[in-house]
Every structure is written in C-alpha cells, then in structure tokens.
Coordinates of C-alpha atoms and ligand atoms in Angstrom, one line a residue:
X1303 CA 132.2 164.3 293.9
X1304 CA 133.0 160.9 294.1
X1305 CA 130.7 158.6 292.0
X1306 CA 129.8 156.3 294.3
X1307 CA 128.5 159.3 296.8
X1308 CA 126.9 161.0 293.4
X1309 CA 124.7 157.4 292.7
X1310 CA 124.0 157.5 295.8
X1311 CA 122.2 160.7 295.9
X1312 CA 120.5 160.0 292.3
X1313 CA 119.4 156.8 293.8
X1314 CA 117.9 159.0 296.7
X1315 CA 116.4 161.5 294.3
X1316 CA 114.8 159.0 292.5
X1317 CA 113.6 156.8 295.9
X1318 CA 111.8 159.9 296.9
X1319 CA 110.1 161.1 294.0
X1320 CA 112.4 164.2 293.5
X1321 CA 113.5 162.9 290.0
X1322 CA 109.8 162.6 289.4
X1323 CA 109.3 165.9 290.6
X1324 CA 112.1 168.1 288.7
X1325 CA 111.2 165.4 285.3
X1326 CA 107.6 166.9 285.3
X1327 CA 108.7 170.7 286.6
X1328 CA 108.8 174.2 284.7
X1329 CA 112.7 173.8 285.5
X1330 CA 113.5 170.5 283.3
X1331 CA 110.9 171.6 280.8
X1332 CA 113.1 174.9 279.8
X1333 CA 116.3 172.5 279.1
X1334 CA 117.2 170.3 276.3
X1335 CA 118.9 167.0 276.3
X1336 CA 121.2 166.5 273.6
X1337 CA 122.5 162.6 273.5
X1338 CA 125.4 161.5 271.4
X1339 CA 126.2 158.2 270.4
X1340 CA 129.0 156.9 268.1
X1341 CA 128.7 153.5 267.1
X1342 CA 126.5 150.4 267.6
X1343 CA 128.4 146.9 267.1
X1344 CA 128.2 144.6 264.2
X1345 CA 130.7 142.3 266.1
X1346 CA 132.4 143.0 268.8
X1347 CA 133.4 146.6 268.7
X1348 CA 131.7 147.5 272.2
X1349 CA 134.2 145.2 273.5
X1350 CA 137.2 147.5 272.3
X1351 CA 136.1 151.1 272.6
X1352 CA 133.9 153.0 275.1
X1353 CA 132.5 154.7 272.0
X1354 CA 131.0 152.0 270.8
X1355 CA 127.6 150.5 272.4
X1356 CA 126.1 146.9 271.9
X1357 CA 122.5 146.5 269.9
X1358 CA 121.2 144.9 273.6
X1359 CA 122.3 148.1 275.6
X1360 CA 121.0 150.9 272.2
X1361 CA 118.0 148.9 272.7
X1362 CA 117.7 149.1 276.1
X1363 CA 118.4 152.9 275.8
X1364 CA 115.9 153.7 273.5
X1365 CA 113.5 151.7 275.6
X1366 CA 114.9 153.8 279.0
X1367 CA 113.5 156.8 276.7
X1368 CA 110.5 155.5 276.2
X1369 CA 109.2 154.7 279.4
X1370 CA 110.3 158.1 280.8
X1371 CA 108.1 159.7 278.5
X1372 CA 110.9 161.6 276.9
X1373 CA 109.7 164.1 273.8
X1374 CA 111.8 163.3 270.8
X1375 CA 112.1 165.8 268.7
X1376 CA 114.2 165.9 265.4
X1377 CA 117.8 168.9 266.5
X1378 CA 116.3 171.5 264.6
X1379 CA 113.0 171.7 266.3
X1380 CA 114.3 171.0 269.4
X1381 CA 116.4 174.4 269.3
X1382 CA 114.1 176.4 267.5
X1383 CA 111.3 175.7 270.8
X1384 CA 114.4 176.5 273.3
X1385 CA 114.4 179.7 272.2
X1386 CA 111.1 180.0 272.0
X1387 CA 110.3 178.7 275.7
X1388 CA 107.7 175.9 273.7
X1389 CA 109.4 172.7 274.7
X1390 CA 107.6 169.6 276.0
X1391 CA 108.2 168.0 279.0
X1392 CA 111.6 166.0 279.1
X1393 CA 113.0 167.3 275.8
X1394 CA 115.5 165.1 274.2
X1395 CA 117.0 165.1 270.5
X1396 CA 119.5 162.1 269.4
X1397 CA 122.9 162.4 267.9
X1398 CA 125.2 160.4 265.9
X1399 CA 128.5 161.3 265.1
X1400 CA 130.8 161.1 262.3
X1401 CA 128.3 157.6 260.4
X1402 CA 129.8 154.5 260.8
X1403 CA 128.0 152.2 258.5
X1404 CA 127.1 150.5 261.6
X1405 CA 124.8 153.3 261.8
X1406 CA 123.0 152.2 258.5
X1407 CA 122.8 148.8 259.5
X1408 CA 122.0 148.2 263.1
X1409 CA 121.2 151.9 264.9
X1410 CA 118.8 153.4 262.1
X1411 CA 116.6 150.4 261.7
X1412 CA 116.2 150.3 266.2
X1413 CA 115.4 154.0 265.8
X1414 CA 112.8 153.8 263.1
X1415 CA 111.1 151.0 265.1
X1416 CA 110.6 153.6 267.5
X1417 CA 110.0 156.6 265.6
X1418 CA 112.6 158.3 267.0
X1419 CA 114.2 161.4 264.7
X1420 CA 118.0 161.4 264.7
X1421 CA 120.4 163.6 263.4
X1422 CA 123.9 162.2 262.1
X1423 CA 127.0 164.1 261.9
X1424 CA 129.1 162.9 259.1
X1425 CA 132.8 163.7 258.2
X1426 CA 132.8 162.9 255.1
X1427 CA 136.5 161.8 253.5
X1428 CA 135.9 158.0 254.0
X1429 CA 132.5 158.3 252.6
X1430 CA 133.8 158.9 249.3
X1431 CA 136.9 156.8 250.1
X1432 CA 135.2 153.9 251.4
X1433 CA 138.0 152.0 253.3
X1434 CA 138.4 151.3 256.7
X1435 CA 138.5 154.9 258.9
X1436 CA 142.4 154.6 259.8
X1437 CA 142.5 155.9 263.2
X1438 CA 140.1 153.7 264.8
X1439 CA 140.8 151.1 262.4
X1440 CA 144.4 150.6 263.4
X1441 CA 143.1 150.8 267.2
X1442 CA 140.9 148.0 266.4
X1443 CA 143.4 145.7 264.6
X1444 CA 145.9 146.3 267.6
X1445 CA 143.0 145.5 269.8
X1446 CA 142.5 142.0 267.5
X1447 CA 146.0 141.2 267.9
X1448 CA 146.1 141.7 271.9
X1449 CA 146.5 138.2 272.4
X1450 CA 150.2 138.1 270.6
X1451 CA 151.4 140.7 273.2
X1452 CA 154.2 142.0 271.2
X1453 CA 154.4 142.8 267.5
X1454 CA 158.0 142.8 266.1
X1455 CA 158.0 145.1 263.0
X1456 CA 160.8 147.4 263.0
X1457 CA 160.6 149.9 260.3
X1458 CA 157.5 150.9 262.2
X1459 CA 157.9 150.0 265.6
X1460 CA 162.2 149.9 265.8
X1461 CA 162.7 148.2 269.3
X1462 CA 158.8 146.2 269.0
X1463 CA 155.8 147.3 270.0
X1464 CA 153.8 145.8 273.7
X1465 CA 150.0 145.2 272.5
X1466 CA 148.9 144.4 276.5
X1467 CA 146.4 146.7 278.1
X1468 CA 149.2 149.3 278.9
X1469 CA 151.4 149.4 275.9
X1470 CA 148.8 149.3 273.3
X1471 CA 147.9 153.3 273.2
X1472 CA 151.0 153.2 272.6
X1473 CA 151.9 151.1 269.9
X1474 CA 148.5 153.3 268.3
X1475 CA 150.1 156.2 268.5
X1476 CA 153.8 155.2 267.1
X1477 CA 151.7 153.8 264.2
X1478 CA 149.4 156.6 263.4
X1479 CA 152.4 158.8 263.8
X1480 CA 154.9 156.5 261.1
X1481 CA 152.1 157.2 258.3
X1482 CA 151.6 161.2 259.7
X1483 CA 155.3 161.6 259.1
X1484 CA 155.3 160.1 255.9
X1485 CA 152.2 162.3 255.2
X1486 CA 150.9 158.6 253.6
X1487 CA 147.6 159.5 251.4
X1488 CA 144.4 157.4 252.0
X1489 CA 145.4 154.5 249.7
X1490 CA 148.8 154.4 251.4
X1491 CA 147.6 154.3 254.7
X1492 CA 144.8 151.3 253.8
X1493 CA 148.1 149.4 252.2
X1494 CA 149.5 150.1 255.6
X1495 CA 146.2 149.1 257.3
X1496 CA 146.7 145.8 255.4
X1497 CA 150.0 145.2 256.5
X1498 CA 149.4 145.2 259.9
X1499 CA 146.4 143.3 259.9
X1500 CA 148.8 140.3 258.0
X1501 CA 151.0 140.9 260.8
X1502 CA 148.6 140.0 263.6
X1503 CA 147.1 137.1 261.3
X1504 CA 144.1 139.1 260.7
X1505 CA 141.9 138.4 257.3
X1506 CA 141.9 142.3 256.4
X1507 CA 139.8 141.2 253.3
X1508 CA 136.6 139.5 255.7
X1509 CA 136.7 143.1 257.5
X1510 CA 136.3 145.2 254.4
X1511 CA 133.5 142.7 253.4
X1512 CA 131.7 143.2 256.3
X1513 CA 132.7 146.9 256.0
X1514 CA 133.9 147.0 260.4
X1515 CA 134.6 150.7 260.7
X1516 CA 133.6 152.0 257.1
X1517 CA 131.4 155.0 257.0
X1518 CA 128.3 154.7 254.9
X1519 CA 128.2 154.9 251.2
X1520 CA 126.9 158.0 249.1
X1521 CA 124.4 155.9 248.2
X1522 CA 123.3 154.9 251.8
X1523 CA 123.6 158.3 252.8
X1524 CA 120.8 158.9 249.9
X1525 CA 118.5 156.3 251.6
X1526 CA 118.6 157.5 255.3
X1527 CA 118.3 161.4 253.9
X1528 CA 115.0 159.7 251.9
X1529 CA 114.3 158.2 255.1
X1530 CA 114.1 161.1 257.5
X1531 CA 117.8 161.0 259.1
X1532 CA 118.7 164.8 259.0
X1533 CA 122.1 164.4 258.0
X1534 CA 124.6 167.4 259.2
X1535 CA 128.2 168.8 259.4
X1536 CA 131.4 167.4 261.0
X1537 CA 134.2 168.2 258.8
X1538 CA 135.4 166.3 255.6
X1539 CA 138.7 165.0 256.8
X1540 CA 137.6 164.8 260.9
X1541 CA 139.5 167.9 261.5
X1542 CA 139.9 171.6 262.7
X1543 CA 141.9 173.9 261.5
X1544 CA 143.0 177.7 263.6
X1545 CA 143.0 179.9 260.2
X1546 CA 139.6 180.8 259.2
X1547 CA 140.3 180.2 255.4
X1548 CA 141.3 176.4 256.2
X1549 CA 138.4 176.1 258.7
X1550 CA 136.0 177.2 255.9
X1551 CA 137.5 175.2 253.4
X1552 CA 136.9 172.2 255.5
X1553 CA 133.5 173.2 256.4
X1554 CA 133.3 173.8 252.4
X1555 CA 134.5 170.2 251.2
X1556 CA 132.1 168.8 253.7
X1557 CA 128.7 170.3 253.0
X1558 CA 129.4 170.0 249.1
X1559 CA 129.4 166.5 249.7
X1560 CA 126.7 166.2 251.9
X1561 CA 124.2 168.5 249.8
X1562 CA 125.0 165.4 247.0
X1563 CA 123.5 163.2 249.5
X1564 CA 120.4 165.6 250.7
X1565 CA 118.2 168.7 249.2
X1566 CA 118.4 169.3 253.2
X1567 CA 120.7 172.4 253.4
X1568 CA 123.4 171.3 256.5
X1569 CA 123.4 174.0 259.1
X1570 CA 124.4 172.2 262.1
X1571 CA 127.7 171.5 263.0
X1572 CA 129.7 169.0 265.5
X1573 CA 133.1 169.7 266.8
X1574 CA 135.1 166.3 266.3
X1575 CA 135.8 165.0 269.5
X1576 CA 134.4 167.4 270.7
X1577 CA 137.5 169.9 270.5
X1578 CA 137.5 173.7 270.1
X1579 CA 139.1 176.6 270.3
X1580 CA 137.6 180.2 270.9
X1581 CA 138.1 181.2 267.2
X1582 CA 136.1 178.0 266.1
X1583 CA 133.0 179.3 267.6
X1584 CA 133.0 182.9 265.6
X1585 CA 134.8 181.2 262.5
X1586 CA 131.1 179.3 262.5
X1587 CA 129.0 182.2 263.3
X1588 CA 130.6 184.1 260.2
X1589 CA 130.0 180.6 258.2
X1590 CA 126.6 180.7 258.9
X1591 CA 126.2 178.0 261.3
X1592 CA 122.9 177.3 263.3
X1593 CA 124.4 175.9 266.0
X1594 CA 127.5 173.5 267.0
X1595 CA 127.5 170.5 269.7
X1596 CA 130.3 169.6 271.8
X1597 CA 131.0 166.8 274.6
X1598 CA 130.5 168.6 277.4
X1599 CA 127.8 167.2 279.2
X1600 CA 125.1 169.1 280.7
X1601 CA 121.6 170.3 279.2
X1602 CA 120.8 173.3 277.0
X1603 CA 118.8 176.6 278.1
X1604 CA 117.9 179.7 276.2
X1605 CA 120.7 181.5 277.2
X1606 CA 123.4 178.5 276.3
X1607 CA 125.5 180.0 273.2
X1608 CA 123.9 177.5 270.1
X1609 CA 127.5 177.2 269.0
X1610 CA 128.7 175.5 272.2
X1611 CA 126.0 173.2 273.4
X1612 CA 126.5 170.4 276.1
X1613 CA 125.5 166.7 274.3
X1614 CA 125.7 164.2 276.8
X1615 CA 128.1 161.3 275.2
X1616 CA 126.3 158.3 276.7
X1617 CA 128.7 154.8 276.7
X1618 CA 127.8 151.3 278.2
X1619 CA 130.4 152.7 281.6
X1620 CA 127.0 154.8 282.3
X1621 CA 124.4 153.1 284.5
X1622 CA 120.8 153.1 283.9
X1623 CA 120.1 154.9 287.0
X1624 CA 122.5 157.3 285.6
X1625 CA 120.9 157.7 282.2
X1626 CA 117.2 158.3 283.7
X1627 CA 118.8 160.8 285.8
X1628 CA 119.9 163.2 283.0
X1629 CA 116.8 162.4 281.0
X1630 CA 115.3 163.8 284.4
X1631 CA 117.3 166.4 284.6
X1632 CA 118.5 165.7 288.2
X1633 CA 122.0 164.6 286.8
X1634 CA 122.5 168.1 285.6
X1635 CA 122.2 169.6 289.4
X1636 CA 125.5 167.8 290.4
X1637 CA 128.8 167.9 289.2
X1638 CA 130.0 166.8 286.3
X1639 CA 133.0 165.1 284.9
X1640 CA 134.9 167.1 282.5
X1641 CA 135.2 166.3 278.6
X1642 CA 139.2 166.5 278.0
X1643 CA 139.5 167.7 274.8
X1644 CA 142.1 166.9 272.6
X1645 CA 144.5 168.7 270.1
X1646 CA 144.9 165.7 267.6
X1647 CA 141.5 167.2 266.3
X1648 CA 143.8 169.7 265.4
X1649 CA 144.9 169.5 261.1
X1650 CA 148.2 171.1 260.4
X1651 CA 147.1 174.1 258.2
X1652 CA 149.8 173.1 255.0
X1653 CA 148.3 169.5 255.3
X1654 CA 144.8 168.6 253.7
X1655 CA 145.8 165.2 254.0
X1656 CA 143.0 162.8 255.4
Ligands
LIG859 ZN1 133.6 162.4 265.2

C-alpha cells in the first residue's frame, strides 16, 4: 500500500472517530504495543541516523502518549496481563535498545518526568570497555567528514574512499571490514577509530569527553537499576551465533554482567537488529528466556509466540498521525512494511571478538 493512500485512510479513521472507536474497544484492549527506541541526541546524532531521535521529537512522543491515555506499564507486567486477558485500555510498554549513554543522560531523566517505566536492552562489551561503540562510531565520523567528499587513505581504502550521500555506506563497510579481517581487538579498533577521526580533522579526544556513542558505565547502569529502569538482555558483544553452545555463551557473558549491575534477574531478551533465525527462538526457550522482541512491527496478542514479539521501532521518518495510529491500534489493521533483517548480526562462531 502506498504510504500516501495508507495516511490517507488513518487520517480518515481518525476524522471519523473510528480510531477513537477501535482505541477504546475489547479489540485494542487484548493487544500490546511494544515501542523501541535507540538513541536520543546529545548533538547532532538524529541528523546522521534514523535510529537516533532528537530530545524535541522524544518529548513530543512521550507527550503523544500521554494525551492518548496510553497505560504504561513496565515489559514484564505488560506480558504477564496479555496472557492473562487483564490489560488496560491502550496498552503500551517502552524499549530501549542496546544503552547508549545518551540514554542516561537525556532519555531517562524525560521518562521519569513522566513516570513512564522503561526497560533497556544492553549489550554489554562497551560497557566494560567504555570507548566509542565502533560500528556506529565509524558511521558517525564518516558522517562528520561528509563535507571533504573523499578520504585518501590507502592501506584502508586502496583507490580512496567517496564520503557523499551515495558512497559513504560504502566507505563504512570497507572500513569495518579492514579491522574484521585483521580480527583488530577493542583497543585496536579505538586506535583505528582515532585514526580516522585525525584524518577528517575531527578532535576524537572532545568526543570521548562528551562520551558521543559510549554506552553507559557499570556504575550508571547501578543508578538507573536503583532507579527503576529494568535493565535486560541483548548479547555481550551485539551478536548471534547458529550453535547453541556459542549462543548460550553469549547470552552467559551478558547476564553475568548485567546481574553486577542489578539483583533484577534478566529474563527478557532482544534480538540485535532485530535478526533471527529459527534456532534462535528454541536456543532461548531451552535458556530460559521469558520472552524476546524483534523489529517487526505490529502489536502483541495472547497467542503471539513471547519469543518473537512485534516492537514497533519508532524514528523521526514516522508522522504523528502515524504514531497515534498504532497507539490506537488502527495502524496494525493495514499493511505493514517489512523489517529487513540482516546477517551482520551474525558472529562467526571461532570469533568472540567484539
Ligand atoms: Zn541493538
């Protein structure tokens, strides 16, 4: 459906009271409405990816949520009353994956202000390591150094590398792919991170100060627990893995951490990106798992499987009308786009390598 047609008949729905209607009905009130958010800016972050919001348009979400009379409920009771058919009216529970310290900083403090629970995903690697994440980080810096057009650089990029709009996803993935090859540990790979950021003229120093894509400290991580956020699983090195024993040893390294952060025990899980395979889903039953998120948009029922539920991954390229039509529940009666998933969530099993 094309998108223009599908507003259209959202702005319809809502014109004549039927998003009213199915917002307040038996229908809406047996579904849940999982959102997932990634990162609110410090700077200018929004600006660069999709998965990053502004602190104007978070604000103005949280505010959408409050005047549709949404029922925030914290992940855990939000399931738990799916199943048992004891949901409120307009059901939502918020997400936020993998904790950015952005999160800490500018999200959290919005969210308290409005009482709302959240639960955070968090990979784990970089919270012990606490450098810039390295795949969005060298995105960014290329991002920075748009304006130059072209980096010259030849042991990474032989032949130069285009940084316009069209050659930069490219020049992201010859560079993540130089330190892959040279299987480059975290240290490396912030030297690297460094490098780059000299080339383009960028003070790499003024961005670790203001710690632009860092995930949180342990000792942050200590303070939202103590403050409510119900932190949960999403792999320690951002990863998935096909055998099982690799799986659970990633699923291992990452709740050890996170019980030093929590007495909370993690039983929720996110796939990164949103990728999965068909083993994945009984590799986490056996493991014990509650239930897992993806990015397939839709809402929950009682008869969803809990370890493949639709999260709505909400991004300033969504329009209001949009967002008050899946908090509704009208959205969810038309077709949706499709979440693409993608194997570089997939670890090579001899590899633990961040
Ligand atoms: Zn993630």
């Amino acid at each position: 459906m094309l998108k223009q047609a599908k507003l259209a008949v959202l702005r319809a729905a809502e014109t004549v009271g039927v998003s009213s209607l199915v917002a307040g009905g038996a229908w809406r009130r047996g579904r849940l409405l999982i959102l997932c958010y990634h990162g609110v800016s410090m700077n200018d972050e929004h600006a660069w990816s999709d998965l990053y919001v502004s602190p104007e348009f978070f604000r103005r979400r949280m505010e959408l949520i409050r005047q549709a009379r949404c029922s925030v409920l914290p992940l855990d009771e939000a399931l738990d009353r799916l199943q048992r058919e004891t949901l409120p009216d307009r059901a939502v529970a918020l997400t936020f994956d993998d904790g950015f310290h952005d999160f800490y900083r500018v999200a959290f403090p919005l969210l308290e202000a409005y009482g709302y629970p959240v639960t955070l995903y968090l990979t784990t690697y970089y919270v012990g390591f606490n450098r810039p994440v390295f795949d969005p980080a060298c995105s960014y810096l290329l991002w920075k150094g748009r304006r130059r057009e072209r980096l010259d650089w030849p042991e990474v990029f032989p032949g130069g590398a285009a940084l316009d709009e069209a050659g930069r996803a490219g020049a992201v993935r010859r560079f993540k792919q130089y330190a892959h090859l040279r299987k480059l540990s975290g240290a490396e790979k912030d030297g690297l991170l460094r490098q780059l950021a000299e080339r383009l003229e960028i003070d790499y120093d003024d961005l670790c100060r203001r710690r632009v894509l860092h995930l949180i400290t342990p000792e942050e991580g200590r303070d939202l627990a103590a403050r409510g956020v119900d932190l949960q699983l999403h792999t320690h090195r951002h990863r998935v893995y096909r055998r099982r024993n690799r799986m659970f040893q990633e699923l291992n390294d990452n709740r050890s951490r996170i019980r030093e952060l929590t007495p909370k025990e993690p039983r929720h899980f996110c796939y990164t990106g949103g990728f999965y395979l068909p083993e994945h889903v009984s590799q986490l039953r056996e493991y014990g798992i509650c239930s897992a998120t993806t990015c397939r948009p839709g809402l929950c029922t009682r008869a969803t499987d809990p370890l493949e539920l639709p999260r709505l991954v909400d991004s300033m390229s969504q329009s209001d009308l949009e967002f008050r039509a899946w908090m509704a529940g009208t959205a969810d009666l038309l077709p949706k786009r499709r979440h693409e998933m993608s194997e570089d969530q997939l670890g090579e099993e001899d590899t633990p390598g961040a």
